[in-house]
Amino acid sequence: MLLALKEPFYITKLEEKVAKFVRQCLLCKHFKGPRQIPRPYGPLLKANERNEVVDWEFLSLGESFGDSSYLLVVKDGISHFYELFPCAMPTAYIATEALTLWYARYGMPKPLLSDQGTHFRNETMNHLAARLKVQLTFTPVYSPWINGTVERLNKDVLQVFRALLMEYGLDDHKWPHLLPAVQAHLNYTRVQSLTGRAPIEVFTALPALSALTAIVVPATTARNQLVANLEDIGDFMEQMRSSLHTIHEELLDVKERQRTRDIVAHTGTPTNFDIGDFVLRSRIDQRLPTASCWIIGSAHLR
C-alpha cells in the first residue's frame, strides 16, 4: 500500500496514516491470523534467475457454484510471479495440463518443487517430465517449510479472496468469479522483498500498473508519437535482457543480505543425535480441534 501511494501522491506522514488505517480495518480482523510461525532454517532451492525454480501446490477453496473446488498455485521462485489454475479435484491430469500451459507461455522451468502428493508423484508426471527434460523435486514429508514460498503465497491468496468476498457481499461459493482480480492484484502489487517492484515487472519486464492509475489525472494531455522500427527489435530485446539481469542481481543481493542478518539474529542449540537414533519432534503447522496446536510424535533417523 505504501509503495502504491508514494508513486502518484505526496502525503505527509504516510507511514503513520497507513498503519492506523490497517489497524482499524474491520475486514482484516476476520481473515488475518493471530500469530506467525517462522519456518526453521535449513537448505532450500535457491533461484538466481526467472523460471529457474518453480514451486507448485494445490490449494483447497471449498465448493463453488461451478465445478471448481481447488486451485493449483504455480509460483516462480525469484520473482514471486504466479498463476492460478482452478480445478474440481487435485489430479495428475490437472498438474500436467498446468505444466504444459506454463511451458507454452514462459518456457520450461529447470526444477519443479512440490510435496509428495499422488497428483505430483505418479507415472503420468514422470512421463511428461522425461519428454520435456524437466527435473521433479519433492520435499520431505512433514516439512512444509521447505516449500515455504508457495505456502506463504497460499496464505495471501486466501486473505485476498476472503477480503473481496466480504467487501462485495458475495456468497462464498462465487469465489471463481474473483479469480482474475486476485491473480492480477498479487502479480501487480509492489512489495518490499522485491526492492519495491512488482512480480510482473521482475518476471516479464512489463510495467506494473496500479489501480490508482484509473483515478489519477495526468498532468498533461500531450501524447508522444511512437514509431515502431522492426530493425530495432534486436537492440530492444538486448536491452530487456540486460534490464532483467540487473533486476535479478539486485534482488539476489538484497535477499542474501537479509538472510545473513536473519542467521546472525537466530539463536539455537546444536543437535546431539545421530543416524539411527529415535528423536521426538513437534509439529505446529496445522490447527487442531483443541486449543493446542502442537503434535508430538517420534521419528526414526535413517
Short mmCIF file of C-alpha atoms in Angstrom, two decimals:
data_model
loop_
_atom_site.label_atom_id
_atom_site.label_comp_id
_atom_site.label_asym_id
_atom_site.label_seq_id
_atom_site.Cartn_x
_atom_site.Cartn_y
_atom_site.Cartn_z
CA MET A 1 0.00 0.00 0.00
CA LEU A 2 2.83 2.39 0.85
CA LEU A 3 4.60 1.85 -2.46
CA ALA A 4 1.36 2.23 -4.44
CA LEU A 5 0.52 5.54 -2.74
CA LYS A 6 4.00 7.05 -2.85
CA GLU A 7 4.28 6.92 -6.62
CA PRO A 8 1.31 9.13 -7.67
CA PHE A 9 0.76 11.16 -4.46
CA TYR A 10 2.67 13.20 -1.91
CA ILE A 11 1.19 12.56 1.53
CA THR A 12 2.72 13.76 4.78
CA LYS A 13 3.25 11.12 7.48
CA LEU A 14 2.11 8.43 5.09
CA GLU A 15 3.53 5.53 7.13
CA GLU A 16 1.60 6.54 10.25
CA LYS A 17 -1.65 7.01 8.35
CA VAL A 18 -1.36 3.66 6.58
CA ALA A 19 -0.54 1.88 9.84
CA LYS A 20 -3.57 3.47 11.53
CA PHE A 21 -5.81 2.50 8.59
CA VAL A 22 -4.65 -1.12 8.72
CA ARG A 23 -5.15 -1.32 12.50
CA GLN A 24 -8.72 -0.05 12.16
CA CYS A 25 -9.57 -2.22 9.15
CA LEU A 26 -12.62 -4.33 10.01
CA LEU A 27 -12.02 -6.83 7.21
CA CYS A 28 -8.51 -7.67 8.40
CA LYS A 29 -9.84 -8.83 11.76
CA HIS A 30 -11.82 -11.59 10.03
CA PHE A 31 -9.11 -13.26 7.97
CA LYS A 32 -5.77 -12.23 9.49
CA GLY A 33 -4.19 -14.87 11.72
CA PRO A 34 -3.41 -14.07 15.36
CA ARG A 35 0.23 -15.06 15.12
CA GLN A 36 3.01 -16.04 12.75
CA ILE A 37 5.06 -19.23 12.95
CA PRO A 38 8.54 -18.74 11.45
CA ARG A 39 9.86 -21.66 9.45
CA PRO A 40 13.09 -23.36 10.60
CA TYR A 41 16.42 -22.56 8.99
CA GLY A 42 17.63 -25.15 6.53
CA PRO A 43 18.82 -25.74 2.96
CA LEU A 44 16.42 -24.54 0.27
CA LEU A 45 16.45 -24.47 -3.51
CA LYS A 46 17.80 -21.06 -4.48
CA ALA A 47 16.80 -19.36 -7.74
CA ASN A 48 19.19 -16.95 -9.44
CA GLU A 49 17.06 -16.12 -12.47
CA ARG A 50 13.46 -16.22 -13.62
CA ASN A 51 11.86 -19.61 -14.23
CA GLU A 52 14.82 -21.39 -12.64
CA VAL A 53 12.90 -22.78 -9.65
CA VAL A 54 9.11 -23.09 -9.82
CA ASP A 55 7.01 -24.15 -6.83
CA TRP A 56 3.50 -25.51 -7.13
CA GLU A 57 0.83 -26.84 -4.83
CA PHE A 58 -2.91 -27.46 -4.71
CA LEU A 59 -4.97 -25.14 -2.51
CA SER A 60 -8.49 -26.00 -1.34
CA LEU A 61 -11.01 -23.16 -1.50
CA GLY A 62 -14.21 -25.10 -0.90
CA GLU A 63 -17.19 -25.73 -3.11
CA SER A 64 -18.37 -23.22 -5.68
CA PHE A 65 -21.45 -22.81 -7.85
CA GLY A 66 -19.46 -24.41 -10.66
CA ASP A 67 -17.18 -27.43 -10.72
CA SER A 68 -14.12 -25.77 -9.17
CA SER A 69 -13.13 -26.56 -5.59
CA TYR A 70 -9.31 -26.33 -5.75
CA LEU A 71 -6.63 -24.05 -7.15
CA LEU A 72 -3.30 -25.20 -8.50
CA VAL A 73 -0.86 -22.45 -7.50
CA VAL A 74 2.26 -22.24 -9.70
CA LYS A 75 4.87 -19.73 -8.49
CA ASP A 76 8.24 -18.55 -9.77
CA GLY A 77 10.97 -18.73 -7.16
CA ILE A 78 12.78 -15.41 -7.59
CA SER A 79 10.06 -13.04 -8.78
CA HIS A 80 7.01 -14.36 -6.83
CA PHE A 81 5.09 -14.26 -10.12
CA TYR A 82 2.35 -16.88 -10.11
CA GLU A 83 -0.67 -18.27 -11.93
CA LEU A 84 -3.81 -19.92 -10.59
CA PHE A 85 -5.46 -22.90 -12.29
CA PRO A 86 -8.96 -23.77 -10.98
CA CYS A 87 -10.00 -27.42 -10.92
CA ALA A 88 -12.56 -29.77 -9.39
CA MET A 89 -10.06 -32.22 -7.86
CA PRO A 90 -6.27 -32.34 -7.47
CA THR A 91 -5.32 -34.88 -10.13
CA ALA A 92 -2.32 -35.71 -12.27
CA TYR A 93 -4.21 -34.55 -15.36
CA ILE A 94 -4.63 -31.03 -13.94
CA ALA A 95 -0.95 -30.92 -12.96
CA THR A 96 0.26 -31.97 -16.41
CA GLU A 97 -2.11 -29.55 -18.13
CA ALA A 98 -0.91 -26.64 -15.97
CA LEU A 99 2.72 -27.58 -16.62
CA THR A 100 2.23 -27.59 -20.39
CA LEU A 101 0.42 -24.22 -20.25
CA TRP A 102 3.22 -22.70 -18.17
CA TYR A 103 5.75 -24.12 -20.65
CA ALA A 104 3.85 -22.66 -23.61
CA ARG A 105 3.80 -19.17 -22.07
CA TYR A 106 7.09 -18.81 -20.22
CA GLY A 107 9.31 -21.74 -21.13
CA MET A 108 10.28 -24.82 -19.20
CA PRO A 109 11.45 -24.42 -15.58
CA LYS A 110 14.56 -26.33 -14.56
CA PRO A 111 13.34 -27.94 -11.31
CA LEU A 112 9.73 -28.20 -10.19
CA LEU A 113 9.38 -28.24 -6.40
CA SER A 114 6.31 -29.78 -4.76
CA ASP A 115 5.20 -32.04 -1.94
CA GLN A 116 4.85 -35.80 -2.39
CA GLY A 117 1.14 -35.85 -3.17
CA THR A 118 -0.02 -38.52 -5.59
CA HIS A 119 -1.14 -35.82 -8.03
CA PHE A 120 2.53 -34.77 -8.41
CA ARG A 121 4.36 -38.05 -7.89
CA ASN A 122 2.96 -40.51 -10.45
CA GLU A 123 3.76 -42.16 -13.76
CA THR A 124 1.97 -39.51 -15.82
CA MET A 125 4.10 -36.71 -14.39
CA ASN A 126 7.27 -38.80 -14.74
CA HIS A 127 6.49 -39.46 -18.40
CA LEU A 128 5.82 -35.78 -19.13
CA ALA A 129 8.93 -34.68 -17.22
CA ALA A 130 11.06 -37.10 -19.24
CA ARG A 131 9.63 -35.77 -22.50
CA LEU A 132 10.13 -32.12 -21.52
CA LYS A 133 13.51 -32.70 -19.82
CA VAL A 134 12.37 -31.15 -16.53
CA GLN A 135 13.51 -32.22 -13.06
CA LEU A 136 10.84 -33.06 -10.48
CA THR A 137 11.93 -32.27 -6.91
CA PHE A 138 9.89 -33.33 -3.87
CA THR A 139 10.04 -32.05 -0.31
CA PRO A 140 10.33 -34.49 2.62
CA VAL A 141 7.13 -35.42 4.42
CA TYR A 142 6.07 -33.24 7.36
CA SER A 143 8.38 -30.45 6.14
CA PRO A 144 6.11 -27.82 4.55
CA TRP A 145 8.57 -25.00 5.26
CA ILE A 146 10.93 -26.31 2.55
CA ASN A 147 8.24 -25.33 0.05
CA GLY A 148 7.52 -22.27 2.15
CA THR A 149 7.40 -19.73 -0.68
CA VAL A 150 4.25 -21.20 -2.19
CA GLU A 151 2.82 -21.87 1.30
CA ARG A 152 3.22 -18.15 2.05
CA LEU A 153 1.56 -17.28 -1.24
CA ASN A 154 -1.38 -19.56 -0.43
CA LYS A 155 -1.99 -17.52 2.70
CA ASP A 156 -2.06 -14.29 0.67
CA VAL A 157 -4.43 -15.82 -1.88
CA LEU A 158 -6.87 -16.90 0.85
CA GLN A 159 -6.74 -13.49 2.50
CA VAL A 160 -7.44 -11.62 -0.73
CA PHE A 161 -10.32 -13.94 -1.61
CA ARG A 162 -11.91 -13.51 1.82
CA ALA A 163 -11.47 -9.74 1.74
CA LEU A 164 -13.04 -9.37 -1.71
CA LEU A 165 -15.96 -11.68 -0.90
CA MET A 166 -16.74 -9.68 2.23
CA GLU A 167 -16.19 -6.31 0.55
CA TYR A 168 -18.56 -7.03 -2.34
CA GLY A 169 -21.04 -9.02 -0.25
CA LEU A 170 -20.74 -12.14 -2.39
CA ASP A 171 -21.54 -15.69 -1.43
CA ASP A 172 -18.50 -17.83 -0.62
CA HIS A 173 -19.42 -20.15 -3.49
CA LYS A 174 -18.78 -17.34 -6.01
CA TRP A 175 -15.02 -17.25 -5.47
CA PRO A 176 -14.20 -18.40 -9.07
CA HIS A 177 -15.60 -15.09 -10.39
CA LEU A 178 -12.88 -13.23 -8.44
CA LEU A 179 -10.02 -15.37 -9.76
CA PRO A 180 -8.71 -12.88 -12.38
CA ALA A 181 -8.88 -9.99 -9.90
CA VAL A 182 -6.96 -11.91 -7.22
CA GLN A 183 -4.24 -13.02 -9.63
CA ALA A 184 -3.84 -9.52 -11.05
CA HIS A 185 -3.79 -7.94 -7.58
CA LEU A 186 -0.91 -10.05 -6.26
CA ASN A 187 1.10 -10.01 -9.51
CA TYR A 188 0.87 -6.21 -9.89
CA THR A 189 1.40 -5.24 -6.24
CA ARG A 190 4.80 -3.77 -5.40
CA VAL A 191 6.47 -5.46 -2.44
CA GLN A 192 9.47 -4.61 -0.28
CA SER A 193 11.11 -8.02 -0.75
CA LEU A 194 11.44 -7.27 -4.49
CA THR A 195 13.07 -3.88 -3.78
CA GLY A 196 9.84 -2.02 -4.44
CA ARG A 197 8.99 -3.83 -7.66
CA ALA A 198 6.02 -5.97 -8.64
CA PRO A 199 6.25 -9.69 -9.56
CA ILE A 200 5.06 -8.98 -13.12
CA GLU A 201 7.90 -6.49 -13.54
CA VAL A 202 10.60 -8.84 -12.28
CA PHE A 203 9.34 -11.84 -14.27
CA THR A 204 8.37 -10.28 -17.61
CA ALA A 205 9.87 -6.74 -17.52
CA LEU A 206 6.37 -5.34 -18.13
CA PRO A 207 5.37 -2.16 -16.27
CA ALA A 208 3.38 -2.73 -13.09
CA LEU A 209 0.20 -0.70 -13.39
CA SER A 210 -1.58 0.29 -10.21
CA ALA A 211 -5.32 0.51 -9.65
CA LEU A 212 -4.74 4.18 -8.82
CA THR A 213 -3.88 4.92 -12.46
CA ALA A 214 -7.60 4.76 -13.24
CA ILE A 215 -8.35 7.74 -10.96
CA VAL A 216 -5.18 9.82 -11.26
CA VAL A 217 -5.47 12.56 -13.91
CA PRO A 218 -2.20 13.05 -15.85
CA ALA A 219 -0.55 16.47 -15.63
CA THR A 220 -0.60 16.91 -19.40
CA THR A 221 -2.77 15.60 -22.22
CA ALA A 222 0.01 15.68 -24.81
CA ARG A 223 0.91 12.32 -26.30
CA ASN A 224 4.26 11.48 -27.78
CA GLN A 225 4.16 9.86 -31.18
CA LEU A 226 5.72 6.40 -31.14
CA VAL A 227 7.20 4.96 -34.31
CA ALA A 228 7.87 1.21 -34.46
CA ASN A 229 11.03 0.22 -36.32
CA LEU A 230 11.39 -3.50 -36.93
CA GLU A 231 15.15 -3.11 -37.36
CA ASP A 232 15.50 -2.15 -33.69
CA ILE A 233 13.90 -5.33 -32.33
CA GLY A 234 17.27 -6.96 -31.65
CA ASP A 235 18.52 -3.94 -29.68
CA PHE A 236 15.26 -3.78 -27.77
CA MET A 237 15.46 -7.45 -26.80
CA GLU A 238 19.05 -7.00 -25.64
CA GLN A 239 18.05 -4.02 -23.50
CA MET A 240 15.22 -6.04 -21.95
CA ARG A 241 17.56 -8.95 -21.13
CA SER A 242 20.06 -6.55 -19.59
CA SER A 243 17.31 -4.89 -17.55
CA LEU A 244 16.05 -8.25 -16.23
CA HIS A 245 19.59 -9.34 -15.40
CA THR A 246 20.19 -6.13 -13.43
CA ILE A 247 16.92 -6.54 -11.53
CA HIS A 248 17.71 -10.16 -10.64
CA GLU A 249 21.22 -9.28 -9.43
CA GLU A 250 19.80 -6.56 -7.19
CA LEU A 251 17.18 -8.93 -5.77
CA LEU A 252 19.75 -11.64 -5.05
CA ASP A 253 21.97 -9.14 -3.24
CA VAL A 254 19.10 -7.89 -1.08
CA LYS A 255 17.91 -11.42 -0.25
CA GLU A 256 21.42 -12.59 0.64
CA ARG A 257 21.97 -9.67 3.00
CA GLN A 258 18.59 -10.29 4.63
CA ARG A 259 19.38 -13.99 5.02
CA THR A 260 22.72 -13.15 6.64
CA ARG A 261 21.02 -10.81 9.12
CA ASP A 262 18.46 -13.48 9.98
CA ILE A 263 21.16 -16.08 10.60
CA VAL A 264 23.07 -13.71 12.87
CA ALA A 265 19.92 -12.89 14.84
CA HIS A 266 18.87 -16.54 15.10
CA THR A 267 19.94 -18.43 18.19
CA GLY A 268 19.68 -22.14 18.80
CA THR A 269 21.32 -25.20 20.34
CA PRO A 270 23.40 -27.81 18.50
CA THR A 271 21.79 -31.18 17.88
CA ASN A 272 23.05 -34.16 19.85
CA PHE A 273 21.54 -37.03 17.85
CA ASP A 274 22.92 -39.20 15.08
CA ILE A 275 21.69 -41.57 12.38
CA GLY A 276 19.80 -44.48 13.94
CA ASP A 277 18.55 -42.55 16.98
CA PHE A 278 14.88 -42.05 17.79
CA VAL A 279 14.00 -38.38 18.24
CA LEU A 280 10.91 -36.58 19.48
CA ARG A 281 9.67 -33.88 17.15
CA SER A 282 6.81 -31.38 17.24
CA ARG A 283 4.50 -30.01 14.57
CA ILE A 284 2.76 -26.64 14.69
CA ASP A 285 1.89 -26.44 11.01
CA GLN A 286 -1.78 -27.41 11.34
CA ARG A 287 -4.65 -26.40 13.56
CA LEU A 288 -6.28 -28.92 15.88
CA PRO A 289 -9.82 -29.03 17.25
CA THR A 290 -8.38 -28.35 20.70
CA ALA A 291 -6.71 -25.17 21.87
CA SER A 292 -3.25 -26.64 21.42
CA CYS A 293 -1.52 -26.51 18.04
CA TRP A 294 1.23 -28.99 18.85
CA ILE A 295 1.50 -32.55 17.55
CA ILE A 296 4.07 -34.71 19.32
CA GLY A 297 5.43 -37.89 17.81
CA SER A 298 8.59 -39.93 17.37
CA ALA A 299 10.69 -40.34 14.25
CA HIS A 300 13.47 -42.73 13.33
CA LEU A 301 16.55 -41.25 11.64
CA ARG A 302 17.82 -43.32 8.72
#
